[in-house]
Amino acid sequence: MNLSDSRTAGQPVVRPLARLSAAEAVFNTIREDIESGVIPVGSKLSSEATLSQQYGVSRSVIREALRSCTALGLTVTRTGKGTFVVASKVANDLTLGQYSARDLTEARPHIEVPAAGLAAERRTAEELEILRGIVAAMAVETDPESWVALDSSFHATIARASGNKVFASVVADIRDALAHQSETLNMVADRQHASDVEHQQILAAIESGSAEKARAAMAHHLEAVGVALDFILNS
């Protein structure tokens, strides 16, 4: 990764990044600088273009890293003005689009657990094949943004396969928030591999046709997500 060692006005000297995904590395560096006070509260971060050049990564990588900073409550992006540091420690809750992590944690078990059970009983051969394809693609996907898109598709497909239009509509409505949540959990709590395993368990339960197993597998997945969120918020 090509990193500049020059100092941008009001910005820290860039340090070599660890061998993580590019977005994780940029995020960890910016977060460390904010939490340590190197980038103080009230500061305006450099533009996406400048940060992209500074870290030697694409602007999409910078956007992904900044979204996680915003989700943690460290920064806020104001349209036409830029991204500003608003706190030096993680907020009491995560902001995930129009919903919070707490909103999702409280609501998802009441929606996705019964939806998984119904999907085990009602899924069509086509829907099952779609789920298999998504899970297989996720297992080999190395691009974080593409993985997150597959993750939200997995949950939306299960809701549709439930045959219940209310479940399908609700999951479709929170899909963007789910994507933001997955993105942040992968970057901060390294959840991607664990999620892959849990998704495989959910798929196997739905394939078996057992509503009980499908509900249990989805409940286990959502509980693990909740534990990871607690770790982020309380660490």
Short mmCIF file of C-alpha atoms in Angstrom, two decimals:
data_model
loop_
_atom_site.label_atom_id
_atom_site.label_comp_id
_atom_site.label_asym_id
_atom_site.label_seq_id
_atom_site.Cartn_x
_atom_site.Cartn_y
_atom_site.Cartn_z
CA MET A 1 0.00 0.00 0.00
CA ASN A 2 1.46 3.34 -1.02
CA LEU A 3 1.28 5.71 1.91
CA SER A 4 2.39 9.29 1.99
CA ASP A 5 4.50 10.32 4.96
CA SER A 6 3.75 14.01 4.52
CA ARG A 7 1.54 15.87 6.97
CA THR A 8 -1.67 17.37 5.67
CA ALA A 9 -2.71 20.57 7.43
CA GLY A 10 -4.49 19.62 10.62
CA GLN A 11 -3.95 15.91 9.98
CA PRO A 12 -1.60 13.34 11.59
CA VAL A 13 1.46 11.83 9.95
CA VAL A 14 0.34 8.66 8.20
CA ARG A 15 1.78 5.49 9.70
CA PRO A 16 2.23 2.12 7.96
CA LEU A 17 -1.00 0.12 8.04
CA ALA A 18 -1.38 -3.44 9.32
CA ARG A 19 -2.13 -6.34 6.98
CA LEU A 20 -5.88 -6.04 7.25
CA SER A 21 -8.37 -5.19 4.54
CA ALA A 22 -7.65 -1.71 3.22
CA ALA A 23 -10.83 -0.31 4.78
CA GLU A 24 -10.07 -1.91 8.16
CA ALA A 25 -6.56 -0.51 8.12
CA VAL A 26 -7.69 3.01 7.26
CA PHE A 27 -10.53 2.84 9.78
CA ASN A 28 -8.26 1.62 12.58
CA THR A 29 -5.74 4.37 11.90
CA ILE A 30 -8.33 7.17 11.82
CA ARG A 31 -10.11 5.78 14.89
CA GLU A 32 -6.84 5.55 16.85
CA ASP A 33 -5.95 9.14 15.93
CA ILE A 34 -9.39 10.38 17.01
CA GLU A 35 -9.47 8.46 20.29
CA SER A 36 -5.90 9.48 21.17
CA GLY A 37 -6.58 13.14 20.44
CA VAL A 38 -4.16 13.37 17.52
CA ILE A 39 -7.22 14.44 15.53
CA PRO A 40 -9.14 16.49 18.10
CA VAL A 41 -12.90 16.87 18.43
CA GLY A 42 -14.07 19.66 16.15
CA SER A 43 -11.52 18.90 13.44
CA LYS A 44 -12.55 18.51 9.84
CA LEU A 45 -11.08 15.48 8.11
CA SER A 46 -9.43 15.86 4.74
CA SER A 47 -11.60 15.25 1.69
CA GLU A 48 -12.16 11.73 0.37
CA ALA A 49 -9.89 12.49 -2.56
CA THR A 50 -7.10 13.71 -0.27
CA LEU A 51 -7.45 10.76 2.12
CA SER A 52 -7.50 8.39 -0.85
CA GLN A 53 -4.20 9.79 -2.07
CA GLN A 54 -2.78 9.96 1.46
CA TYR A 55 -3.44 6.29 2.20
CA GLY A 56 -2.94 5.00 -1.33
CA VAL A 57 -6.40 3.43 -1.53
CA SER A 58 -9.57 3.99 -3.54
CA ARG A 59 -12.22 6.50 -2.54
CA SER A 60 -14.70 3.65 -1.98
CA VAL A 61 -12.34 2.27 0.69
CA ILE A 62 -12.20 5.71 2.33
CA ARG A 63 -16.01 5.97 2.27
CA GLU A 64 -16.33 2.54 3.91
CA ALA A 65 -13.91 3.50 6.68
CA LEU A 66 -15.64 6.84 7.27
CA ARG A 67 -19.08 5.18 7.44
CA SER A 68 -17.84 3.04 10.32
CA CYS A 69 -16.42 6.09 12.09
CA THR A 70 -19.84 7.70 11.75
CA ALA A 71 -21.63 4.53 12.92
CA LEU A 72 -19.50 4.56 16.07
CA GLY A 73 -20.47 8.17 16.71
CA LEU A 74 -16.93 9.48 16.24
CA THR A 75 -17.65 11.59 13.16
CA VAL A 76 -20.51 13.19 11.29
CA THR A 77 -20.63 13.97 7.59
CA ARG A 78 -22.40 17.16 6.57
CA THR A 79 -23.45 17.37 2.94
CA GLY A 80 -21.37 19.87 1.05
CA LYS A 81 -19.20 20.64 4.08
CA GLY A 82 -17.24 17.47 4.84
CA THR A 83 -16.67 15.04 7.71
CA PHE A 84 -16.10 16.38 11.22
CA VAL A 85 -14.89 14.72 14.44
CA VAL A 86 -17.66 15.03 17.06
CA ALA A 87 -16.48 12.64 19.80
CA SER A 88 -13.30 10.98 21.04
CA LYS A 89 -14.97 7.78 22.22
CA VAL A 90 -17.55 5.35 20.89
CA ALA A 91 -21.18 6.39 21.38
CA ASN A 92 -23.64 4.52 23.62
CA ASP A 93 -25.37 3.21 20.49
CA LEU A 94 -24.48 2.85 16.83
CA THR A 95 -26.13 4.90 14.11
CA LEU A 96 -27.07 2.66 11.18
CA GLY A 97 -28.84 4.79 8.61
CA GLN A 98 -32.28 5.68 9.96
CA TYR A 99 -32.14 3.04 12.71
CA SER A 100 -29.84 2.38 15.65
CA ALA A 101 -28.12 -0.85 16.59
CA ARG A 102 -30.40 -1.08 19.62
CA ASP A 103 -33.47 -0.77 17.38
CA LEU A 104 -32.25 -3.64 15.23
CA THR A 105 -31.15 -5.84 18.13
CA GLU A 106 -34.56 -5.54 19.77
CA ALA A 107 -36.60 -6.03 16.60
CA ARG A 108 -34.75 -8.62 14.51
CA PRO A 109 -35.42 -11.70 16.67
CA HIS A 110 -39.18 -11.04 16.46
CA ILE A 111 -38.99 -10.83 12.66
CA GLU A 112 -36.18 -13.01 11.35
CA VAL A 113 -36.45 -15.97 13.73
CA PRO A 114 -40.08 -16.81 12.82
CA ALA A 115 -39.35 -15.92 9.18
CA ALA A 116 -36.56 -18.51 9.10
CA GLY A 117 -38.91 -21.11 10.56
CA LEU A 118 -41.53 -20.42 7.91
CA ALA A 119 -38.86 -20.41 5.18
CA ALA A 120 -37.87 -23.95 6.19
CA GLU A 121 -41.44 -25.05 5.60
CA ARG A 122 -42.37 -22.93 2.59
CA ARG A 123 -39.21 -22.20 0.55
CA THR A 124 -39.36 -23.05 -3.11
CA ALA A 125 -36.63 -24.94 -4.94
CA GLU A 126 -35.67 -21.68 -6.65
CA GLU A 127 -35.42 -19.78 -3.37
CA LEU A 128 -33.32 -22.56 -1.86
CA GLU A 129 -30.98 -22.43 -4.84
CA ILE A 130 -30.64 -18.66 -4.46
CA LEU A 131 -29.73 -19.06 -0.79
CA ARG A 132 -27.14 -21.72 -1.66
CA GLY A 133 -25.60 -19.43 -4.24
CA ILE A 134 -25.42 -16.51 -1.81
CA VAL A 135 -23.80 -18.57 0.95
CA ALA A 136 -21.28 -20.07 -1.49
CA ALA A 137 -20.40 -16.63 -2.83
CA MET A 138 -19.98 -15.18 0.66
CA ALA A 139 -17.53 -17.93 1.64
CA VAL A 140 -15.05 -16.86 -1.07
CA GLU A 141 -15.82 -13.13 -1.28
CA THR A 142 -12.80 -10.98 -0.39
CA ASP A 143 -14.26 -7.55 -1.14
CA PRO A 144 -15.89 -6.25 2.08
CA GLU A 145 -18.49 -4.15 0.27
CA SER A 146 -19.58 -7.05 -1.95
CA TRP A 147 -19.77 -9.37 1.07
CA VAL A 148 -22.04 -6.92 2.91
CA ALA A 149 -24.35 -6.76 -0.13
CA LEU A 150 -24.54 -10.57 -0.18
CA ASP A 151 -25.26 -10.62 3.55
CA SER A 152 -28.26 -8.33 3.25
CA SER A 153 -29.47 -10.36 0.24
CA PHE A 154 -29.29 -13.55 2.33
CA HIS A 155 -31.54 -12.16 5.04
CA ALA A 156 -33.94 -10.57 2.53
CA THR A 157 -34.23 -13.85 0.61
CA ILE A 158 -35.10 -15.78 3.77
CA ALA A 159 -37.80 -13.23 4.58
CA ARG A 160 -39.27 -13.62 1.08
CA ALA A 161 -39.03 -17.40 1.31
CA SER A 162 -41.13 -17.27 4.48
CA GLY A 163 -44.12 -16.53 2.27
CA ASN A 164 -45.16 -13.81 4.70
CA LYS A 165 -45.36 -10.43 2.99
CA VAL A 166 -45.11 -8.52 6.28
CA PHE A 167 -41.80 -10.17 7.18
CA ALA A 168 -40.52 -9.62 3.63
CA SER A 169 -41.54 -5.95 3.67
CA VAL A 170 -40.01 -5.24 7.08
CA VAL A 171 -36.66 -6.84 6.20
CA ALA A 172 -36.62 -4.98 2.90
CA ASP A 173 -37.20 -1.72 4.81
CA ILE A 174 -34.29 -2.32 7.21
CA ARG A 175 -31.97 -3.76 4.56
CA ASP A 176 -29.72 -0.68 4.36
CA ALA A 177 -29.39 -0.59 8.14
CA LEU A 178 -28.48 -4.29 8.17
CA ALA A 179 -25.78 -3.59 5.60
CA HIS A 180 -24.34 -0.75 7.69
CA GLN A 181 -24.41 -2.99 10.76
CA SER A 182 -22.60 -5.86 9.02
CA GLU A 183 -20.02 -3.48 7.59
CA THR A 184 -19.25 -2.04 11.03
CA LEU A 185 -19.20 -5.42 12.79
CA ASN A 186 -16.81 -6.87 10.22
CA MET A 187 -14.49 -3.90 10.51
CA VAL A 188 -14.54 -3.46 14.28
CA ALA A 189 -15.30 -6.95 15.62
CA ASP A 190 -13.95 -9.14 12.75
CA ARG A 191 -17.31 -10.91 12.32
CA GLN A 192 -17.13 -11.96 8.67
CA HIS A 193 -15.87 -15.54 9.07
CA ALA A 194 -18.15 -16.26 12.03
CA SER A 195 -21.11 -14.92 10.05
CA ASP A 196 -20.22 -17.20 7.13
CA VAL A 197 -20.36 -20.23 9.44
CA GLU A 198 -23.65 -19.10 11.01
CA HIS A 199 -25.20 -18.50 7.59
CA GLN A 200 -24.19 -22.01 6.53
CA GLN A 201 -25.95 -23.37 9.62
CA ILE A 202 -29.09 -21.37 8.84
CA LEU A 203 -29.05 -22.62 5.25
CA ALA A 204 -28.62 -26.24 6.36
CA ALA A 205 -31.57 -25.90 8.72
CA ILE A 206 -33.78 -24.39 6.01
CA GLU A 207 -32.70 -27.13 3.60
CA SER A 208 -33.68 -29.77 6.16
CA GLY A 209 -37.22 -28.43 6.26
CA SER A 210 -37.15 -28.19 10.06
CA ALA A 211 -38.77 -25.00 11.26
CA GLU A 212 -37.43 -25.62 14.77
CA LYS A 213 -33.83 -25.97 13.56
CA ALA A 214 -34.13 -22.92 11.31
CA ARG A 215 -35.49 -20.77 14.13
CA ALA A 216 -32.70 -21.97 16.43
CA ALA A 217 -29.98 -21.29 13.84
CA MET A 218 -31.25 -17.77 13.15
CA ALA A 219 -31.61 -17.06 16.87
CA HIS A 220 -28.01 -18.19 17.42
CA HIS A 221 -26.79 -15.89 14.64
CA LEU A 222 -28.66 -12.86 15.95
CA GLU A 223 -27.48 -13.54 19.49
CA ALA A 224 -23.87 -13.61 18.25
CA VAL A 225 -24.43 -10.31 16.44
CA GLY A 226 -25.79 -8.83 19.66
CA VAL A 227 -22.74 -10.00 21.62
CA ALA A 228 -20.44 -8.38 19.05
CA LEU A 229 -22.37 -5.12 19.27
CA ASP A 230 -22.12 -5.16 23.06
CA PHE A 231 -18.38 -5.67 22.75
CA ILE A 232 -18.07 -2.64 20.47
CA LEU A 233 -20.17 -0.40 22.67
CA ASN A 234 -18.61 -1.46 25.96
CA SER A 235 -14.97 -1.86 25.00
#
